């Protein structure tokens, strides 16, 4: 019996429940689809293990975030429906039904709607995830080799669990509402909604002005101070505090702006008498004012969410772009191979803990080795291994791995132009205390050590030292003029970005001297180099700081070698992919000097490999940015949509009256359109304004790494977002127009 | 309209029929109703619930369509008008007063009254003077800047009346205007309507089931089962006497438990 009643209610209150149902379904769909990303990645043919891991951990956190957004949306939709059903529940009680039974009916209704939404959501989600696979593939620039229908049990379970939690939550909220609310309030719920809160327009205008002022000042402060990330350590805390104040100002200002909006609108339009007293303008404005008052908080939230969405998407994608742009600088040559020498520390370590007989073969290098003639080895016939494991693979090479055909792979087969860059530590052979360290340099300048050094071994190890001839040869290969470095001069190079490069430049510009093995050196230029600073190919930079000195000086100093890198460009006209393939899987022969190993082969990195990885990273960032942005935008639009539809439902009597006193349907529809446009466009405009200012600052910040451009993919993404937002607006309007039409038409049957 | 002759017909209803439902389940709400209202008349339509009186008013006021028959207002046949034309017609020729005042909650009294004028795109200076005038006539000048929920029920009804009058309509349609009012407010509203009719020669068509309200009119049409049962003219008799005569008809019509008192 109760079931029948509940089912009847759901069907009868169809329109109200439709909004709730749609929201719920949407939530389930998005949630399920999101959690199938790892499967999509699989099917899209992205076989990078590291990427899958990074994605897995990021998705884990984001799932919580998404669940939070979903919960907010559902509680909101639930409140909407409860508000509309209160009277009915009151009526049941008046008719003598116990509260327990009323609660049961309501719970049953919630169950029905939830189950329908869940099933529909999962079906749509399964469909969406198939489609998204193609989107994923295009973002990661891969081909789908083997597309097949897939269903993720994991995602299904997660969604189910999430739904159950939310279901219980909404049920508890609703039961509490029924239990707590007095009968008179339930019965009068409809009437009570009609009394409008009016605000003193002058106070509203004042608050609006305060809001605008706060936002304006916050903009100014942000543009002046930037983000606290760029502040030096000594001022960081203060900068963070200032930034906190700016953030609070924007937030408070935004809410104040919406709080006072209605009063401002009314006064503004009333002052234009010809406009106010014309057509339905007066009605539109008053209707807006009445609603803006009750929804100003959620409008503020929406403006902030849109701001977050726009900024995160634009920013994420632009950073990915910047990373792509820097890739060229980080990877100056087709392929690089590093050789790392044993230092006294590593030797001690090996001798003490690892395989002493093997340690006996090791020797401390007193000079660097020529890598070019030494680079040869056997082709690897086992499982293909990626760059991270090459070193392990080489270590694993044992004497019995003798299946070679006798034909060695040799770098000379593919190498065109090449250069070897030797990095020495800044202490003499066999020593242990670096003489040039970032912290010493900062002490000289009277500044604090940049945060970027924190936790890295760049400081304890000190700067590297490299001969000028090698550095200049690389410059030449990259098409740059050589830099003259005199006997008593030095040049600092670093390719690791903003803060570090800034510090080195500051040091050189300040004319500070460096002492190396008793020689005092002066800066050769007033700027540290970052464009030709790479030591080897890398994803994010390979050179935390190097002192380039004259060759003669270096040979006098007798420094401890740290590593050598062979940077090779393929022969002219050689196919890069073929060349990569021909040398990529090689077990390099041990490099022996007088029968002993001075070090071990390090990373082997081809430029194309880095580019592929970057494309995937870029894909990942874009993907998440788009996804988060999309979820936020859709959530905002859904909330607005629910609000507007409920407004129209509340106002149906007004629209009927308008029709009765001779207002044409077209005019009424225009009024509805105008009202909804304000609700959709104002938060968007405020969010865009915030984003614009924030992005301006972000661009400045990120431009330290490289020139950030917003366009192309970002533009397209924004266009898609606006289309989604606009689509919601359109659907809401069409539904509203239908509701208005129905409301007007009911006059005939009364 | 002040100078027009008494005998000019404003409303002519001929053989009006309204049928609800279809096939086997037909309700004949109006069955061959014909009558005429002259300019400056204050006509009441009385009947029990379900007698068809509200259907009649809805048809006449163009917010419902008739099944057959003609309704002429100022010589124009409204049953043949297109939807868009109807809106304009309602705006220009008719004024409405409903049982619940039907004021818009979000608008002040002044704005509510001005609404029909702004819809018709009257210029703002004229709107202002006309609203002031009509408000003064209905003694609601002091509540013009209040919102409906800040007014008493009687004030709300008079604001609604002002909204109906502000366009100088050919005819005012009132549907149970006193239905939701206490007796004092009801009397005030009826006196206002009577004064409008007497002094400004406004034509009023009022549907009611309340004999007391009907006694303010100059002629009462009684409807039963979708047909005009009889008609009473007040003539030169006083209101109290007219009330007694109405009561007699009501008693005669609804012997078996009519709610039309």
XYZ file of N, CA and C in Angstrom, chain A residues 14-180:
501
model
N 6.252 13.924 -11.084
C 7.263 13.627 -12.095
C 8.178 14.783 -12.423
N 7.597 15.935 -12.632
C 8.425 17.055 -13.061
C 9.433 17.440 -11.991
N 8.939 17.498 -10.745
C 9.859 17.826 -9.661
C 10.941 16.770 -9.554
N 10.492 15.513 -9.616
C 11.455 14.432 -9.467
C 12.376 14.335 -10.667
N 11.909 14.802 -11.803
C 12.723 14.715 -13.002
C 14.052 15.428 -12.799
N 13.972 16.611 -12.214
C 15.190 17.383 -11.973
C 16.127 16.616 -11.056
N 15.542 16.052 -9.998
C 16.324 15.291 -9.035
C 16.922 14.062 -9.714
N 16.077 13.412 -10.483
C 16.496 12.206 -11.185
C 17.639 12.509 -12.144
N 17.492 13.596 -12.892
C 18.516 13.962 -13.861
C 19.838 14.249 -13.173
N 19.746 15.001 -12.079
C 20.968 15.345 -11.354
C 21.656 14.087 -10.853
N 20.864 13.227 -10.266
C 21.396 11.980 -9.714
C 22.020 11.137 -10.824
N 21.289 11.008 -11.926
C 21.777 10.220 -13.051
C 23.084 10.792 -13.575
N 23.091 12.093 -13.724
C 24.292 12.781 -14.201
C 25.472 12.473 -13.289
N 25.218 12.580 -11.979
C 26.273 12.304 -11.011
C 26.815 10.905 -11.173
N 25.909 9.937 -11.247
C 26.327 8.539 -11.370
C 27.119 8.333 -12.659
N 26.612 8.900 -13.747
C 27.270 8.749 -15.040
C 28.711 9.249 -14.984
N 28.850 10.482 -14.530
C 30.175 11.093 -14.494
C 31.102 10.316 -13.565
N 30.553 9.926 -12.421
C 31.360 9.229 -11.428
C 31.852 7.885 -11.968
N 30.956 7.153 -12.574
C 31.348 5.853 -13.119
C 32.392 6.039 -14.217
N 32.088 6.937 -15.144
C 32.982 7.136 -16.285
C 34.364 7.562 -15.807
N 34.387 8.417 -14.803
C 35.669 8.905 -14.293
C 36.512 7.757 -13.757
N 35.846 6.847 -13.068
C 36.595 5.769 -12.449
C 36.983 4.654 -13.413
N 36.594 4.811 -14.676
C 37.035 3.800 -15.652
C 38.255 4.299 -16.414
N 38.773 5.454 -16.007
C 39.875 6.048 -16.772
C 41.043 5.079 -16.935
N 41.378 4.359 -15.844
C 42.525 3.470 -15.965
C 42.277 2.392 -17.026
N 41.024 1.954 -17.115
C 40.696 0.968 -18.156
C 40.747 1.585 -19.546
N 40.257 2.831 -19.618
C 40.294 3.517 -20.916
C 41.725 3.649 -21.390
N 42.607 4.015 -20.458
C 44.018 4.192 -20.787
C 44.573 2.898 -21.365
N 44.166 1.800 -20.759
C 44.589 0.492 -21.228
C 44.173 0.272 -22.674
N 42.876 0.508 -22.915
C 42.327 0.231 -24.230
C 42.845 1.210 -25.275
N 43.075 2.451 -24.818
C 43.569 3.455 -25.751
C 45.007 3.162 -26.165
N 45.592 2.112 -25.591
C 46.913 1.698 -26.027
C 48.042 2.518 -25.430
N 47.766 3.083 -24.244
C 48.828 3.818 -23.572
C 49.489 2.829 -22.621
N 50.692 2.361 -22.987
C 51.255 1.249 -22.225
C 52.393 1.701 -21.319
N 52.380 2.968 -20.987
C 53.435 3.474 -20.106
C 53.088 3.111 -18.672
N 53.951 2.339 -18.035
C 53.626 1.891 -16.680
C 53.642 3.044 -15.693
N 54.667 3.891 -15.797
C 54.808 5.020 -14.872
C 53.581 5.911 -14.936
N 53.125 6.119 -16.153
C 51.976 6.999 -16.360
C 50.748 6.436 -15.661
N 50.549 5.138 -15.846
C 49.386 4.509 -15.229
C 49.440 4.681 -13.724
N 50.660 4.599 -13.171
C 50.809 4.757 -11.725
C 50.471 6.174 -11.285
N 51.073 7.134 -11.982
C 50.809 8.541 -11.660
C 49.320 8.801 -11.727
N 48.727 8.294 -12.804
C 47.294 8.500 -12.997
C 46.502 7.873 -11.869
N 46.894 6.643 -11.522
C 46.186 5.933 -10.467
C 46.142 6.746 -9.188
N 47.292 7.310 -8.792
C 47.324 8.027 -7.519
C 46.559 9.336 -7.618
N 46.681 10.005 -8.781
C 45.956 11.268 -8.936
C 44.448 11.034 -8.942
N 44.053 9.959 -9.624
C 42.625 9.664 -9.718
C 42.051 9.344 -8.352
N 42.860 8.667 -7.544
C 42.395 8.315 -6.204
C 41.947 9.555 -5.443
N 42.799 10.595 -5.475
C 42.459 11.829 -4.761
C 41.260 12.514 -5.398
N 41.284 12.509 -6.727
C 40.224 13.236 -7.429
C 38.855 12.598 -7.226
N 38.859 11.279 -7.022
C 37.588 10.606 -6.795
C 36.893 11.179 -5.570
N 37.696 11.450 -4.527
C 37.106 12.044 -3.325
C 36.524 13.419 -3.622
N 37.308 14.171 -4.367
C 36.865 15.514 -4.728
C 35.546 15.445 -5.496
N 35.530 14.531 -6.459
C 34.349 14.362 -7.292
C 33.151 13.928 -6.448
N 33.422 12.995 -5.526
C 32.348 12.521 -4.655
C 31.795 13.684 -3.845
N 32.692 14.585 -3.422
C 32.257 15.761 -2.676
C 31.332 16.629 -3.507
N 31.749 16.907 -4.747
C 30.924 17.733 -5.638
C 29.570 17.072 -5.860
N 29.627 15.755 -6.070
C 28.396 14.994 -6.316
C 27.460 15.073 -5.108
N 28.047 14.915 -3.917
C 27.239 14.947 -2.703
C 26.552 16.297 -2.569
N 27.311 17.357 -2.826
C 26.745 18.694 -2.738
C 25.560 18.839 -3.685
N 25.776 18.356 -4.898
C 24.752 18.444 -5.935
C 23.491 17.694 -5.511
N 23.692 16.514 -4.944
C 22.538 15.685 -4.605
C 21.785 16.222 -3.406
N 22.532 16.691 -2.413
C 21.862 17.278 -1.253
C 21.063 18.495 -1.714
N 21.649 19.223 -2.647
C 20.962 20.416 -3.160
C 19.667 20.023 -3.870
N 19.790 19.036 -4.754
C 18.607 18.589 -5.504
C 17.557 18.019 -4.553
N 18.027 17.338 -3.530
C 17.131 16.731 -2.559
C 16.369 17.804 -1.777
N 17.093 18.840 -1.371
C 16.431 19.936 -0.664
C 15.361 20.569 -1.527
N 15.706 20.700 -2.797
C 14.774 21.279 -3.753
C 13.470 20.490 -3.764
N 13.604 19.183 -3.827
C 12.397 18.369 -3.936
C 11.651 18.330 -2.609
N 12.388 18.310 -1.512
C 11.741 18.271 -0.203
C 10.904 19.523 0.035
N 11.462 20.637 -0.398
C 10.756 21.897 -0.219
C 9.404 21.836 -0.920
N 9.410 21.193 -2.064
C 8.187 21.138 -2.846
C 7.218 20.078 -2.344
N 7.725 19.119 -1.578
C 6.860 18.041 -1.148
C 6.339 18.221 0.282
N 6.862 19.227 0.959
C 6.531 19.398 2.366
C 5.031 19.387 2.626
N 4.332 20.129 1.801
C 2.901 20.286 2.035
C 2.190 18.937 1.960
N 2.628 18.144 1.002
C 2.012 16.857 0.815
C 2.223 15.961 2.034
N 3.456 15.982 2.534
C 3.736 15.182 3.717
C 2.932 15.691 4.912
N 2.736 17.007 4.939
C 1.901 17.582 5.988
C 0.470 17.070 5.873
N -0.004 17.017 4.624
C -1.379 16.582 4.377
C -1.592 15.148 4.853
N -0.635 14.272 4.575
C -0.749 12.889 5.035
C -0.933 12.853 6.545
N -0.174 13.723 7.226
C -0.252 13.707 8.679
C -1.595 14.227 9.150
N -2.089 15.251 8.469
C -3.402 15.788 8.817
C -4.466 14.708 8.655
N -4.295 13.899 7.605
C -5.268 12.842 7.353
C -5.105 11.664 8.305
N -4.185 11.805 9.244
C -4.076 10.800 10.289
C -3.006 9.759 10.098
N -2.133 9.974 9.158
C -1.058 9.009 8.952
C 0.058 9.319 9.943
N 0.604 8.278 10.544
C 1.660 8.493 11.534
C 2.928 8.982 10.873
N 3.761 9.614 11.686
C 5.011 10.141 11.134
C 5.899 9.032 10.590
N 5.846 7.903 11.277
C 6.662 6.770 10.842
C 6.296 6.349 9.434
N 5.000 6.319 9.173
C 4.558 5.867 7.849
C 4.867 6.920 6.792
N 4.703 8.193 7.176
C 5.065 9.255 6.237
C 6.534 9.117 5.873
N 7.345 8.888 6.914
C 8.779 8.728 6.685
C 9.044 7.543 5.769
N 8.276 6.471 5.973
C 8.463 5.282 5.135
C 8.146 5.599 3.679
N 7.038 6.307 3.469
C 6.688 6.680 2.092
C 7.816 7.462 1.456
N 8.309 8.426 2.248
C 9.356 9.269 1.699
C 10.612 8.468 1.398
N 10.940 7.569 2.313
C 12.115 6.736 2.090
C 11.929 5.899 0.829
N 10.710 5.349 0.668
C 10.434 4.531 -0.516
C 10.582 5.355 -1.789
N 10.079 6.586 -1.723
C 10.213 7.453 -2.895
C 11.677 7.657 -3.232
N 12.460 7.924 -2.176
C 13.890 8.131 -2.405
C 14.527 6.879 -3.003
N 14.096 5.703 -2.484
C 14.647 4.448 -3.006
C 14.326 4.314 -4.493
N 13.055 4.547 -4.837
C 12.649 4.390 -6.235
C 13.484 5.280 -7.135
N 13.545 6.551 -6.763
C 14.278 7.493 -7.599
C 15.758 7.127 -7.660
N 16.320 6.756 -6.513
C 17.748 6.423 -6.487
C 18.050 5.221 -7.361
N 17.189 4.201 -7.266
C 17.433 2.996 -8.055
C 17.348 3.312 -9.544
N 16.305 4.048 -9.920
C 16.155 4.407 -11.330
C 17.372 5.207 -11.785
N 17.755 6.192 -10.968
C 18.893 7.037 -11.330
C 20.161 6.208 -11.437
N 20.326 5.275 -10.514
C 21.544 4.466 -10.518
C 21.633 3.624 -11.775
N 20.530 2.951 -12.088
C 20.530 2.099 -13.282
C 20.774 2.944 -14.536
N 20.007 4.044 -14.650
C 20.163 4.900 -15.830
C 21.575 5.455 -15.885
N 22.076 5.877 -14.731
C 23.412 6.475 -14.669
C 24.485 5.486 -15.092
N 24.353 4.241 -14.622
C 25.367 3.244 -14.978
C 25.322 2.951 -16.469
N 24.100 2.829 -16.996
C 23.971 2.568 -18.434
C 24.616 3.698 -19.236
N 24.268 4.926 -18.876
C 24.850 6.073 -19.577
C 26.357 6.133 -19.356
N 26.765 5.833 -18.126
C 28.187 5.887 -17.786
C 28.982 4.881 -18.609
N 28.419 3.681 -18.769
C 29.094 2.669 -19.577
C 29.237 3.169 -21.008
N 28.150 3.757 -21.514
C 28.202 4.322 -22.862
C 29.237 5.428 -22.960
N 29.188 6.327 -21.984
C 30.096 7.480 -21.997
C 31.552 7.028 -21.948
N 31.822 6.013 -21.119
C 33.213 5.593 -20.974
C 33.752 4.993 -22.273
N 32.867 4.353 -23.051
C 33.326 3.834 -24.345
C 33.731 5.006 -25.240
N 32.864 6.027 -25.236
C 33.141 7.198 -26.071
C 34.408 7.891 -25.621
N 34.548 7.985 -24.296
C 35.694 8.704 -23.763
C 37.012 8.039 -24.108
N 36.949 6.746 -24.356
C 38.173 6.047 -24.727
C 38.800 6.681 -25.966
N 37.941 7.066 -26.899
C 38.451 7.689 -28.119
C 39.038 9.063 -27.810
N 38.354 9.766 -26.916
C 38.835 11.075 -26.485
C 40.200 10.917 -25.814
N 40.294 9.918 -24.928
C 41.552 9.646 -24.238
C 42.658 9.364 -25.250
N 42.339 8.514 -26.206
C 43.338 8.145 -27.201
C 43.823 9.374 -27.958
N 42.898 10.269 -28.278
C 43.309 11.434 -29.056
C 44.147 12.380 -28.206
N 43.822 12.468 -26.920
C 44.604 13.344 -26.042
C 46.015 12.807 -25.851
N 46.134 11.495 -25.734
C 47.450 10.908 -25.514
C 48.138 10.575 -26.831
N 47.501 10.961 -27.889
C 48.060 10.783 -29.231
C 48.431 9.322 -29.498
N 47.530 8.432 -29.128
C 47.783 7.030 -29.439
C 46.667 6.513 -30.333
N 46.882 5.331 -30.890
C 45.876 4.696 -31.723
C 45.204 3.579 -30.927
N 43.909 3.446 -31.119
C 43.242 2.329 -30.471
C 43.364 1.125 -31.382
N 44.177 0.170 -30.942
C 44.441 -0.982 -31.807
C 43.314 -1.993 -31.671
N 42.859 -2.162 -30.443
C 41.940 -3.265 -30.203
C 40.784 -2.768 -29.358
N 39.833 -2.094 -29.991
C 38.732 -1.566 -29.199
C 37.716 -2.664 -28.914
N 37.329 -2.747 -27.681
C 36.257 -3.688 -27.364
C 35.427 -3.087 -26.230
N 34.201 -3.530 -26.155
C 33.303 -3.052 -25.116
C 33.861 -3.461 -23.759
N 33.814 -2.525 -22.811
C 34.328 -2.906 -21.498
C 33.401 -2.399 -20.399
N 33.434 -3.103 -19.304
C 32.649 -2.732 -18.135
C 33.565 -2.872 -16.928
N 33.650 -1.813 -16.138
C 34.580 -1.857 -15.018
C 33.845 -2.204 -13.727
N 34.132 -3.362 -13.210
C 33.509 -3.792 -11.952
C 33.974 -2.878 -10.820
N 35.237 -2.506 -10.905
C 35.811 -1.630 -9.888
C 35.038 -0.307 -9.817
N 34.868 0.304 -10.986
C 34.156 1.581 -11.040
C 32.710 1.406 -10.582
N 32.129 0.290 -10.984
C 30.744 0.011 -10.611
C 30.612 -0.070 -9.089
N 31.517 -0.831 -8.476
C 31.453 -0.974 -7.022
C 31.655 0.349 -6.310
N 32.605 1.110 -6.827
C 32.903 2.410 -6.222
C 31.684 3.317 -6.299
N 31.066 3.338 -7.479
C 29.890 4.170 -7.681
C 28.757 3.719 -6.769
N 28.591 2.404 -6.693
C 27.524 1.853 -5.857
C 27.736 2.255 -4.403
N 28.967 2.109 -3.937
C 29.280 2.454 -2.550
C 28.983 3.934 -2.301
N 29.431 4.742 -3.251
C 29.241 6.187 -3.125
C 27.756 6.528 -3.079
N 26.996 5.889 -3.972
C 25.560 6.126 -4.027
C 24.895 5.732 -2.714
N 25.309 4.581 -2.176
C 24.705 4.106 -0.935
C 24.948 5.104 0.190
N 26.183 5.590 0.268
C 26.505 6.572 1.308
C 25.623 7.802 1.150
N 25.525 8.267 -0.097
C 24.742 9.466 -0.333
C 23.260 9.237 -0.097
N 22.830 8.038 -0.450
C 21.436 7.692 -0.244
C 21.092 7.742 1.244
N 21.953 7.114 2.042
C 21.725 7.119 3.486
C 21.744 8.548 4.018
N 22.690 9.318 3.502
C 22.827 10.714 3.946
C 21.559 11.512 3.661
N 21.076 11.434 2.409
C 19.886 12.205 2.057
C 18.671 11.695 2.826
N 18.640 10.369 3.025
C 17.512 9.789 3.747
C 17.476 10.331 5.175
N 18.643 10.355 5.810
C 18.712 10.858 7.178
C 18.280 12.322 7.232
N 18.763 13.094 6.260
C 18.404 14.511 6.210
C 16.893 14.670 6.082
N 16.313 13.874 5.187
C 14.875 13.980 4.940
C 14.065 13.544 6.156
N 14.493 12.443 6.770
C 13.768 11.957 7.938
C 13.812 13.003 9.040
N 14.988 13.607 9.170
C 15.142 14.641 10.185
C 14.185 15.801 9.878
N 14.112 16.127 8.594
C 13.237 17.231 8.194
C 11.788 16.910 8.559
N 11.355 15.681 8.257
C 9.969 15.309 8.542
C 9.718 15.273 10.047
N 10.705 14.734 10.778
C 10.511 14.567 12.215
C 10.533 15.903 12.938
N 11.441 16.758 12.497
C 11.640 18.005 13.221
C 10.571 19.056 12.902
